[in-house]
PDB file of C-alpha atoms and ligand atoms in Angstrom:
ATOM      1  CA  UNK A   3      11.656 -13.569   0.311  1.00  0.00           C
ATOM      2  CA  UNK A   4      10.656 -13.254  -3.369  1.00  0.00           C
ATOM      3  CA  UNK A   5      13.532 -12.297  -5.605  1.00  0.00           C
ATOM      4  CA  UNK A   6      14.511 -12.778  -9.231  1.00  0.00           C
ATOM      5  CA  UNK A   7      17.773 -13.300 -11.115  1.00  0.00           C
ATOM      6  CA  UNK A   8      17.863 -12.165 -14.757  1.00  0.00           C
ATOM      7  CA  UNK A   9      20.781 -12.199 -17.253  1.00  0.00           C
ATOM      8  CA  UNK A  10      22.160  -8.818 -18.327  1.00  0.00           C
ATOM      9  CA  UNK A  11      23.799 -10.169 -21.520  1.00  0.00           C
ATOM     10  CA  UNK A  12      23.673 -13.685 -23.020  1.00  0.00           C
ATOM     11  CA  UNK A  13      27.163 -14.471 -21.665  1.00  0.00           C
ATOM     12  CA  UNK A  14      28.084 -12.178 -18.753  1.00  0.00           C
ATOM     13  CA  UNK A  15      26.281 -10.557 -15.873  1.00  0.00           C
ATOM     14  CA  UNK A  16      22.971 -11.063 -14.121  1.00  0.00           C
ATOM     15  CA  UNK A  17      20.958  -8.741 -11.967  1.00  0.00           C
ATOM     16  CA  UNK A  18      19.260  -9.718  -8.761  1.00  0.00           C
ATOM     17  CA  UNK A  19      16.177  -7.839  -7.632  1.00  0.00           C
ATOM     18  CA  UNK A  20      13.966  -8.120  -4.597  1.00  0.00           C
ATOM     19  CA  UNK A  21      16.622  -9.123  -2.096  1.00  0.00           C
ATOM     20  CA  UNK A  22      17.727  -7.111   0.948  1.00  0.00           C
ATOM     21  CA  UNK A  23      21.024  -8.612   2.045  1.00  0.00           C
ATOM     22  CA  UNK A  24      20.832  -6.763   5.359  1.00  0.00           C
ATOM     23  CA  UNK A  25      17.995  -9.104   6.332  1.00  0.00           C
ATOM     24  CA  UNK A  26      20.369 -12.060   6.000  1.00  0.00           C
ATOM     25  CA  UNK A  27      19.987 -14.930   3.527  1.00  0.00           C
ATOM     26  CA  UNK A  28      18.880 -18.490   4.223  1.00  0.00           C
ATOM     27  CA  UNK A  29      20.873 -21.531   3.115  1.00  0.00           C
ATOM     28  CA  UNK A  30      18.840 -22.024  -0.031  1.00  0.00           C
ATOM     29  CA  UNK A  31      19.181 -18.401  -1.189  1.00  0.00           C
ATOM     30  CA  UNK A  32      22.889 -18.430  -0.421  1.00  0.00           C
ATOM     31  CA  UNK A  33      23.336 -21.530  -2.592  1.00  0.00           C
ATOM     32  CA  UNK A  34      21.266 -20.005  -5.408  1.00  0.00           C
ATOM     33  CA  UNK A  35      23.313 -16.787  -5.343  1.00  0.00           C
ATOM     34  CA  UNK A  36      26.582 -18.698  -5.418  1.00  0.00           C
ATOM     35  CA  UNK A  37      25.340 -20.825  -8.348  1.00  0.00           C
ATOM     36  CA  UNK A  38      24.305 -17.679 -10.216  1.00  0.00           C
ATOM     37  CA  UNK A  39      27.718 -16.170  -9.523  1.00  0.00           C
ATOM     38  CA  UNK A  40      29.530 -19.200 -11.025  1.00  0.00           C
ATOM     39  CA  UNK A  41      27.207 -19.163 -14.035  1.00  0.00           C
ATOM     40  CA  UNK A  42      27.026 -15.410 -14.804  1.00  0.00           C
ATOM     41  CA  UNK A  43      30.449 -14.204 -13.479  1.00  0.00           C
ATOM     42  CA  UNK A  44      29.160 -10.730 -12.555  1.00  0.00           C
ATOM     43  CA  UNK A  45      26.193 -10.284 -10.212  1.00  0.00           C
ATOM     44  CA  UNK A  46      24.515  -6.926  -9.757  1.00  0.00           C
ATOM     45  CA  UNK A  47      22.394  -7.070  -6.619  1.00  0.00           C
ATOM     46  CA  UNK A  48      20.214  -3.961  -6.776  1.00  0.00           C
ATOM     47  CA  UNK A  49      18.780  -1.777  -4.075  1.00  0.00           C
ATOM     48  CA  UNK A  50      21.191  -2.413  -1.185  1.00  0.00           C
ATOM     49  CA  UNK A  51      21.944  -0.005   1.664  1.00  0.00           C
ATOM     50  CA  UNK A  52      25.258  -0.806   3.347  1.00  0.00           C
ATOM     51  CA  UNK A  53      27.347   0.600   6.136  1.00  0.00           C
ATOM     52  CA  UNK A  54      30.899  -0.840   5.992  1.00  0.00           C
ATOM     53  CA  UNK A  55      30.045  -3.700   8.434  1.00  0.00           C
ATOM     54  CA  UNK A  56      26.903  -4.537   6.432  1.00  0.00           C
ATOM     55  CA  UNK A  57      28.977  -4.601   3.236  1.00  0.00           C
ATOM     56  CA  UNK A  58      31.364  -7.054   4.917  1.00  0.00           C
ATOM     57  CA  UNK A  59      28.459  -9.262   6.014  1.00  0.00           C
ATOM     58  CA  UNK A  60      26.997  -9.275   2.469  1.00  0.00           C
ATOM     59  CA  UNK A  61      30.390 -10.172   0.980  1.00  0.00           C
ATOM     60  CA  UNK A  62      30.620 -13.190   3.260  1.00  0.00           C
ATOM     61  CA  UNK A  63      27.565 -14.704   1.567  1.00  0.00           C
ATOM     62  CA  UNK A  64      30.054 -15.556  -1.205  1.00  0.00           C
ATOM     63  CA  UNK A  65      33.208 -16.465   0.721  1.00  0.00           C
ATOM     64  CA  UNK A  66      35.959 -15.357   3.068  1.00  0.00           C
ATOM     65  CA  UNK A  67      37.567 -11.912   2.990  1.00  0.00           C
ATOM     66  CA  UNK A  68      40.955 -11.529   1.259  1.00  0.00           C
ATOM     67  CA  UNK A  69      43.300  -8.824   2.587  1.00  0.00           C
ATOM     68  CA  UNK A  70      44.208  -6.207  -0.037  1.00  0.00           C
ATOM     69  CA  UNK A  71      47.890  -5.411  -0.652  1.00  0.00           C
ATOM     70  CA  UNK A  72      47.653  -1.685   0.077  1.00  0.00           C
ATOM     71  CA  UNK A  73      46.906  -1.987   3.764  1.00  0.00           C
ATOM     72  CA  UNK A  74      47.341   1.711   4.467  1.00  0.00           C
ATOM     73  CA  UNK A  75      44.382   2.555   2.226  1.00  0.00           C
ATOM     74  CA  UNK A  76      41.075   1.753   3.868  1.00  0.00           C
ATOM     75  CA  UNK A  77      37.807   3.298   4.951  1.00  0.00           C
ATOM     76  CA  UNK A  78      38.537   5.204   8.193  1.00  0.00           C
ATOM     77  CA  UNK A  79      37.768   2.948  11.129  1.00  0.00           C
ATOM     78  CA  UNK A  80      37.386  -0.181   8.966  1.00  0.00           C
ATOM     79  CA  UNK A  81      40.815  -1.686   8.124  1.00  0.00           C
ATOM     80  CA  UNK A  82      39.188  -4.551   6.178  1.00  0.00           C
ATOM     81  CA  UNK A  83      37.329  -2.267   3.781  1.00  0.00           C
ATOM     82  CA  UNK A  84      39.336  -0.805   0.915  1.00  0.00           C
ATOM     83  CA  UNK A  85      37.958   1.922  -1.363  1.00  0.00           C
ATOM     84  CA  UNK A  86      38.356   3.248  -4.875  1.00  0.00           C
ATOM     85  CA  UNK A  87      38.200   6.995  -5.294  1.00  0.00           C
ATOM     86  CA  UNK A  88      38.944   9.533  -8.004  1.00  0.00           C
ATOM     87  CA  UNK A  89      40.455  11.780  -5.346  1.00  0.00           C
ATOM     88  CA  UNK A  90      43.644   9.720  -5.175  1.00  0.00           C
ATOM     89  CA  UNK A  91      46.845  11.117  -6.612  1.00  0.00           C
ATOM     90  CA  UNK A  92      50.310   9.908  -7.503  1.00  0.00           C
ATOM     91  CA  UNK A  93      52.959  12.648  -7.179  1.00  0.00           C
ATOM     92  CA  UNK A  94      51.853  15.441  -9.477  1.00  0.00           C
ATOM     93  CA  UNK A  95      48.646  13.999 -10.919  1.00  0.00           C
ATOM     94  CA  UNK A  96      45.289  12.438 -10.277  1.00  0.00           C
ATOM     95  CA  UNK A  97      45.303   8.661 -10.180  1.00  0.00           C
ATOM     96  CA  UNK A  98      42.428   6.491 -11.433  1.00  0.00           C
ATOM     97  CA  UNK A  99      42.932   2.910 -10.341  1.00  0.00           C
ATOM     98  CA  UNK A 100      42.120   0.072 -12.719  1.00  0.00           C
ATOM     99  CA  UNK A 101      42.202   2.112 -15.917  1.00  0.00           C
ATOM    100  CA  UNK A 102      43.264  -0.770 -18.193  1.00  0.00           C
ATOM    101  CA  UNK A 103      41.915  -4.346 -18.305  1.00  0.00           C
ATOM    102  CA  UNK A 104      43.248  -6.558 -15.528  1.00  0.00           C
ATOM    103  CA  UNK A 105      42.345  -9.211 -12.969  1.00  0.00           C
ATOM    104  CA  UNK A 106      42.794  -8.295  -9.298  1.00  0.00           C
ATOM    105  CA  UNK A 107      45.883  -9.185  -7.243  1.00  0.00           C
ATOM    106  CA  UNK A 108      47.083 -11.913  -9.649  1.00  0.00           C
ATOM    107  CA  UNK A 109      50.573 -11.486  -8.165  1.00  0.00           C
ATOM    108  CA  UNK A 110      49.405 -13.668  -5.283  1.00  0.00           C
ATOM    109  CA  UNK A 111      49.992 -17.460  -5.308  1.00  0.00           C
ATOM    110  CA  UNK A 112      46.247 -17.850  -4.591  1.00  0.00           C
ATOM    111  CA  UNK A 113      44.632 -14.686  -6.005  1.00  0.00           C
ATOM    112  CA  UNK A 114      41.214 -13.436  -4.850  1.00  0.00           C
ATOM    113  CA  UNK A 115      38.350 -15.289  -6.520  1.00  0.00           C
ATOM    114  CA  UNK A 116      36.058 -12.285  -6.389  1.00  0.00           C
ATOM    115  CA  UNK A 117      35.987  -8.525  -5.970  1.00  0.00           C
ATOM    116  CA  UNK A 118      33.008  -6.459  -4.817  1.00  0.00           C
ATOM    117  CA  UNK A 119      32.172  -2.782  -5.062  1.00  0.00           C
ATOM    118  CA  UNK A 120      29.450  -0.701  -3.467  1.00  0.00           C
ATOM    119  CA  UNK A 121      29.004   2.946  -4.498  1.00  0.00           C
ATOM    120  CA  UNK A 122      28.997   5.719  -1.929  1.00  0.00           C
ATOM    121  CA  UNK A 123      29.334   8.610  -4.375  1.00  0.00           C
ATOM    122  CA  UNK A 124      28.899   8.478  -8.171  1.00  0.00           C
ATOM    123  CA  UNK A 125      29.454  11.007 -10.954  1.00  0.00           C
ATOM    124  CA  UNK A 126      26.277  12.146 -12.739  1.00  0.00           C
ATOM    125  CA  UNK A 127      27.359  10.248 -15.878  1.00  0.00           C
ATOM    126  CA  UNK A 128      30.235   7.942 -16.905  1.00  0.00           C
ATOM    127  CA  UNK A 129      32.625   5.985 -14.697  1.00  0.00           C
ATOM    128  CA  UNK A 130      31.291   2.630 -15.939  1.00  0.00           C
ATOM    129  CA  UNK A 131      33.116  -0.610 -15.143  1.00  0.00           C
ATOM    130  CA  UNK A 132      33.720  -2.865 -18.167  1.00  0.00           C
ATOM    131  CA  UNK A 133      34.028  -6.645 -17.943  1.00  0.00           C
ATOM    132  CA  UNK A 134      35.002  -9.138 -20.638  1.00  0.00           C
ATOM    133  CA  UNK A 135      34.312 -12.851 -20.435  1.00  0.00           C
ATOM    134  CA  UNK A 136      37.492 -14.929 -20.521  1.00  0.00           C
ATOM    135  CA  UNK A 137      35.633 -18.256 -20.869  1.00  0.00           C
ATOM    136  CA  UNK A 138      33.933 -17.108 -24.073  1.00  0.00           C
ATOM    137  CA  UNK A 139      37.180 -15.669 -25.426  1.00  0.00           C
ATOM    138  CA  UNK A 140      39.037 -18.914 -24.716  1.00  0.00           C
ATOM    139  CA  UNK A 141      36.287 -21.075 -26.244  1.00  0.00           C
ATOM    140  CA  UNK A 142      36.398 -19.069 -29.494  1.00  0.00           C
ATOM    141  CA  UNK A 143      40.193 -19.195 -29.955  1.00  0.00           C
ATOM    142  CA  UNK A 144      41.467 -21.103 -32.995  1.00  0.00           C
ATOM    143  CA  UNK A 145      42.470 -24.681 -32.098  1.00  0.00           C
ATOM    144  CA  UNK A 146      46.101 -23.937 -33.016  1.00  0.00           C
ATOM    145  CA  UNK A 147      46.214 -21.022 -30.547  1.00  0.00           C
ATOM    146  CA  UNK A 148      44.697 -23.156 -27.797  1.00  0.00           C
ATOM    147  CA  UNK A 149      47.374 -25.760 -28.436  1.00  0.00           C
ATOM    148  CA  UNK A 150      50.105 -23.105 -28.378  1.00  0.00           C
ATOM    149  CA  UNK A 151      49.041 -21.644 -25.017  1.00  0.00           C
ATOM    150  CA  UNK A 152      47.800 -24.674 -23.080  1.00  0.00           C
ATOM    151  CA  UNK A 153      50.508 -25.498 -20.557  1.00  0.00           C
ATOM    152  CA  UNK A 154      52.185 -22.051 -20.638  1.00  0.00           C
ATOM    153  CA  UNK A 155      52.775 -20.383 -17.285  1.00  0.00           C
ATOM    154  CA  UNK A 156      53.205 -16.679 -16.602  1.00  0.00           C
ATOM    155  CA  UNK A 157      55.004 -14.954 -13.733  1.00  0.00           C
ATOM    156  CA  UNK A 158      52.774 -12.283 -12.106  1.00  0.00           C
ATOM    157  CA  UNK A 159      54.560  -9.677  -9.949  1.00  0.00           C
ATOM    158  CA  UNK A 160      53.148  -6.680  -8.016  1.00  0.00           C
ATOM    159  CA  UNK A 161      53.957  -4.332 -10.910  1.00  0.00           C
ATOM    160  CA  UNK A 162      55.405  -5.654 -14.160  1.00  0.00           C
ATOM    161  CA  UNK A 163      58.196  -3.653 -15.737  1.00  0.00           C
ATOM    162  CA  UNK A 164      56.050  -3.955 -18.888  1.00  0.00           C
ATOM    163  CA  UNK A 165      52.826  -2.702 -17.285  1.00  0.00           C
ATOM    164  CA  UNK A 166      50.843  -0.285 -19.481  1.00  0.00           C
ATOM    165  CA  UNK A 167      50.213   1.901 -16.406  1.00  0.00           C
ATOM    166  CA  UNK A 168      51.673   2.819 -13.032  1.00  0.00           C
ATOM    167  CA  UNK A 169      50.335   1.618  -9.693  1.00  0.00           C
ATOM    168  CA  UNK A 170      50.631   3.828  -6.638  1.00  0.00           C
ATOM    169  CA  UNK A 171      53.655   2.812  -4.588  1.00  0.00           C
ATOM    170  CA  UNK A 172      53.035   0.645  -1.516  1.00  0.00           C
ATOM    171  CA  UNK A 173      54.045   1.799   1.947  1.00  0.00           C
ATOM    172  CA  UNK A 174      57.116   0.002   3.302  1.00  0.00           C
ATOM    173  CA  UNK A 175      54.953  -1.960   5.674  1.00  0.00           C
ATOM    174  CA  UNK A 176      52.554  -3.105   2.918  1.00  0.00           C
ATOM    175  CA  UNK A 177      55.447  -3.894   0.568  1.00  0.00           C
ATOM    176  CA  UNK A 178      56.928  -6.252   3.166  1.00  0.00           C
ATOM    177  CA  UNK A 179      53.685  -8.239   3.225  1.00  0.00           C
ATOM    178  CA  UNK A 180      53.362  -8.752  -0.536  1.00  0.00           C
ATOM    179  CA  UNK A 181      53.885 -12.466  -1.227  1.00  0.00           C
ATOM    180  CA  UNK A 182      56.421 -13.871  -3.723  1.00  0.00           C
ATOM    181  CA  UNK A 183      55.272 -13.700  -7.381  1.00  0.00           C
ATOM    182  CA  UNK A 184      52.391 -15.913  -8.501  1.00  0.00           C
ATOM    183  CA  UNK A 185      53.223 -18.342 -11.317  1.00  0.00           C
ATOM    184  CA  UNK A 186      49.936 -19.077 -13.070  1.00  0.00           C
ATOM    185  CA  UNK A 187      48.758 -20.927 -16.179  1.00  0.00           C
ATOM    186  CA  UNK A 188      47.625 -18.755 -19.101  1.00  0.00           C
ATOM    187  CA  UNK A 189      44.602 -21.055 -19.302  1.00  0.00           C
ATOM    188  CA  UNK A 190      42.900 -21.956 -16.046  1.00  0.00           C
ATOM    189  CA  UNK A 191      39.894 -24.128 -15.276  1.00  0.00           C
ATOM    190  CA  UNK A 192      37.172 -22.641 -13.086  1.00  0.00           C
ATOM    191  CA  UNK A 193      36.721 -24.897 -10.039  1.00  0.00           C
ATOM    192  CA  UNK A 194      32.944 -24.341  -9.851  1.00  0.00           C
ATOM    193  CA  UNK A 195      31.662 -24.074 -13.426  1.00  0.00           C
ATOM    194  CA  UNK A 196      34.343 -26.355 -14.924  1.00  0.00           C
ATOM    195  CA  UNK A 197      35.004 -24.009 -17.873  1.00  0.00           C
ATOM    196  CA  UNK A 198      38.436 -23.017 -19.137  1.00  0.00           C
ATOM    197  CA  UNK A 199      39.360 -19.329 -19.212  1.00  0.00           C
ATOM    198  CA  UNK A 200      42.246 -17.149 -20.296  1.00  0.00           C
ATOM    199  CA  UNK A 201      44.044 -15.767 -17.256  1.00  0.00           C
ATOM    200  CA  UNK A 202      45.756 -12.566 -18.362  1.00  0.00           C
ATOM    201  CA  UNK A 203      46.964  -9.428 -16.643  1.00  0.00           C
ATOM    202  CA  UNK A 204      49.298  -7.064 -18.550  1.00  0.00           C
ATOM    203  CA  UNK A 205      49.791  -4.950 -15.415  1.00  0.00           C
ATOM    204  CA  UNK A 206      51.395  -7.846 -13.544  1.00  0.00           C
ATOM    205  CA  UNK A 207      52.688 -10.420 -16.048  1.00  0.00           C
ATOM    206  CA  UNK A 208      56.463  -9.970 -16.166  1.00  0.00           C
ATOM    207  CA  UNK A 209      57.360 -13.062 -18.181  1.00  0.00           C
ATOM    208  CA  UNK A 210      56.163 -16.383 -19.547  1.00  0.00           C
ATOM    209  CA  UNK A 211      58.290 -19.323 -18.518  1.00  0.00           C
ATOM    210  CA  UNK A 212      60.431 -20.631 -21.393  1.00  0.00           C
ATOM    211  CA  UNK A 213      59.796 -17.640 -23.692  1.00  0.00           C
ATOM    212  CA  UNK A 214      61.866 -14.591 -24.600  1.00  0.00           C
ATOM    213  CA  UNK A 215      60.275 -11.424 -23.174  1.00  0.00           C
ATOM    214  CA  UNK A 216      59.533  -9.974 -26.584  1.00  0.00           C
ATOM    215  CA  UNK A 217      57.662 -13.085 -27.727  1.00  0.00           C
ATOM    216  CA  UNK A 218      55.850 -13.322 -24.376  1.00  0.00           C
ATOM    217  CA  UNK A 219      54.715  -9.688 -24.556  1.00  0.00           C
ATOM    218  CA  UNK A 220      53.583 -10.219 -28.135  1.00  0.00           C
ATOM    219  CA  UNK A 221      51.548 -13.259 -27.116  1.00  0.00           C
ATOM    220  CA  UNK A 222      49.911 -11.464 -24.166  1.00  0.00           C
ATOM    221  CA  UNK A 223      49.085  -8.484 -26.408  1.00  0.00           C
ATOM    222  CA  UNK A 224      47.611 -10.758 -29.086  1.00  0.00           C
ATOM    223  CA  UNK A 225      45.433 -12.616 -26.555  1.00  0.00           C
ATOM    224  CA  UNK A 226      44.342  -9.363 -24.877  1.00  0.00           C
ATOM    225  CA  UNK A 227      43.291  -7.906 -28.204  1.00  0.00           C
ATOM    226  CA  UNK A 228      41.245 -11.013 -28.885  1.00  0.00           C
ATOM    227  CA  UNK A 229      39.683 -11.198 -25.407  1.00  0.00           C
ATOM    228  CA  UNK A 230      38.646  -7.555 -25.176  1.00  0.00           C
ATOM    229  CA  UNK A 231      36.350  -7.623 -28.209  1.00  0.00           C
ATOM    230  CA  UNK A 232      33.014  -5.965 -27.545  1.00  0.00           C
ATOM    231  CA  UNK A 233      31.102  -9.202 -28.091  1.00  0.00           C
ATOM    232  CA  UNK A 234      32.577 -10.559 -24.829  1.00  0.00           C
ATOM    233  CA  UNK A 235      31.709  -7.470 -22.818  1.00  0.00           C
ATOM    234  CA  UNK A 236      29.281  -6.483 -20.115  1.00  0.00           C
ATOM    235  CA  UNK A 237      29.513  -2.784 -19.298  1.00  0.00           C
ATOM    236  CA  UNK A 238      28.158  -1.823 -15.913  1.00  0.00           C
ATOM    237  CA  UNK A 239      26.576   1.601 -15.538  1.00  0.00           C
ATOM    238  CA  UNK A 240      26.535   2.295 -11.844  1.00  0.00           C
ATOM    239  CA  UNK A 241      23.405   3.128  -9.868  1.00  0.00           C
ATOM    240  CA  UNK A 242      23.168   3.797  -6.179  1.00  0.00           C
ATOM    241  CA  UNK A 243      22.317   0.606  -4.331  1.00  0.00           C
ATOM    242  CA  UNK A 244      24.247  -1.696  -6.726  1.00  0.00           C
ATOM    243  CA  UNK A 245      26.224  -4.346  -4.882  1.00  0.00           C
ATOM    244  CA  UNK A 246      28.409  -5.736  -7.668  1.00  0.00           C
ATOM    245  CA  UNK A 247      30.480  -8.894  -7.286  1.00  0.00           C
ATOM    246  CA  UNK A 248      32.624 -10.267 -10.118  1.00  0.00           C
ATOM    247  CA  UNK A 249      34.602 -13.446 -10.624  1.00  0.00           C
ATOM    248  CA  UNK A 250      38.295 -12.731 -11.209  1.00  0.00           C
ATOM    249  CA  UNK A 251      38.655 -16.274 -12.582  1.00  0.00           C
ATOM    250  CA  UNK A 252      36.114 -15.606 -15.357  1.00  0.00           C
ATOM    251  CA  UNK A 253      36.349 -11.930 -16.288  1.00  0.00           C
ATOM    252  CA  UNK A 254      38.913  -9.163 -16.522  1.00  0.00           C
ATOM    253  CA  UNK A 255      37.757  -5.608 -15.852  1.00  0.00           C
ATOM    254  CA  UNK A 256      38.622  -1.949 -16.221  1.00  0.00           C
ATOM    255  CA  UNK A 257      37.483   1.413 -14.872  1.00  0.00           C
ATOM    256  CA  UNK A 258      36.672   4.397 -17.079  1.00  0.00           C
ATOM    257  CA  UNK A 259      37.934   7.905 -16.271  1.00  0.00           C
ATOM    258  CA  UNK A 260      35.487   9.449 -18.754  1.00  0.00           C
ATOM    259  CA  UNK A 261      33.579  11.716 -16.365  1.00  0.00           C
ATOM    260  CA  UNK A 262      33.893  15.143 -14.812  1.00  0.00           C
ATOM    261  CA  UNK A 263      36.757  14.830 -12.327  1.00  0.00           C
ATOM    262  CA  UNK A 264      35.238  17.596 -10.215  1.00  0.00           C
ATOM    263  CA  UNK A 265      32.547  15.081  -9.321  1.00  0.00           C
ATOM    264  CA  UNK A 266      33.378  12.547  -6.660  1.00  0.00           C
ATOM    265  CA  UNK A 267      33.422   8.837  -7.439  1.00  0.00           C
ATOM    266  CA  UNK A 268      33.922   6.738  -4.330  1.00  0.00           C
ATOM    267  CA  UNK A 269      33.100   3.060  -3.793  1.00  0.00           C
ATOM    268  CA  UNK A 270      33.758   0.585  -1.001  1.00  0.00           C
ATOM    269  CA  UNK A 271      35.743  -2.439  -2.173  1.00  0.00           C
ATOM    270  CA  UNK A 272      36.287  -5.948  -0.795  1.00  0.00           C
ATOM    271  CA  UNK A 273      37.823  -9.152  -2.170  1.00  0.00           C
ATOM    272  CA  UNK A 274      37.329 -12.842  -1.376  1.00  0.00           C
ATOM    273  CA  UNK A 275      39.895 -15.588  -0.995  1.00  0.00           C
ATOM    274  CA  UNK A 276      40.498 -17.809  -4.003  1.00  0.00           C
ATOM    275  CA  UNK A 277      42.432 -20.937  -4.852  1.00  0.00           C
ATOM    276  CA  UNK A 278      45.725 -21.506  -6.690  1.00  0.00           C
ATOM    277  CA  UNK A 279      44.860 -21.285 -10.413  1.00  0.00           C
ATOM    278  CA  UNK A 280      45.070 -24.660 -12.174  1.00  0.00           C
TER     279      UNK A 280
HETATM  280 FE1  FE2 B 328      40.612  -4.042 -10.329  1.00  0.00          FE
END
């Protein structure tokens, strides 16, 4: 099968064309895709046509499925496949998940290495997903800041009391299965590409070990402001057929609620198992 991989920005994102994942991939292609994933952090594999089981099979080219926390929310008939939808509500209002920059499920001791989306229904404009590159942001930090944060560890809970936004409450059954908080370094090293990255998540970081809360929040805010500069960004404009996989160890991401909410935005979502950040 002839296919090509081309960068989308100099630092983040690559698109793959000419590959039909439903036909299966050979060992060589699988290795090439996984190398491209570690190098580019976001892969956009164009022109796919997935049913939920085909989406699961495509995801497994990159690893093993990771169970999402909100077990009650899945595609009917497919308990492994989660979805994002603009038709969700919290009591009294519409709820758009992922509206501020974050990394997925960092409250776990071994958070998911990757998340994947596949669009089923898209608004006619808007609803982009933004990614910023946490390797580039770390590399560019002043030496004194690197020294200050190397070795610091943050406590990530399901929902921080300092979170800039609400999460929908978990069912009792799902809540029981949420693991104890993850305690993760602010600077982690990617096990495949060897690069250091900031590991930040204002939605879930409740404290930094050995720091007063106020100082910890100030530090997280300062690093987030630095990391979310436009020069570190790849902004994905969704097209039908895009199978997008991103590396939660390399990028943080956010959704944009900037479209007509009378239009439906609905995507299948899966995650892959990761390692304990180090
Ligand atoms: Fe997310």
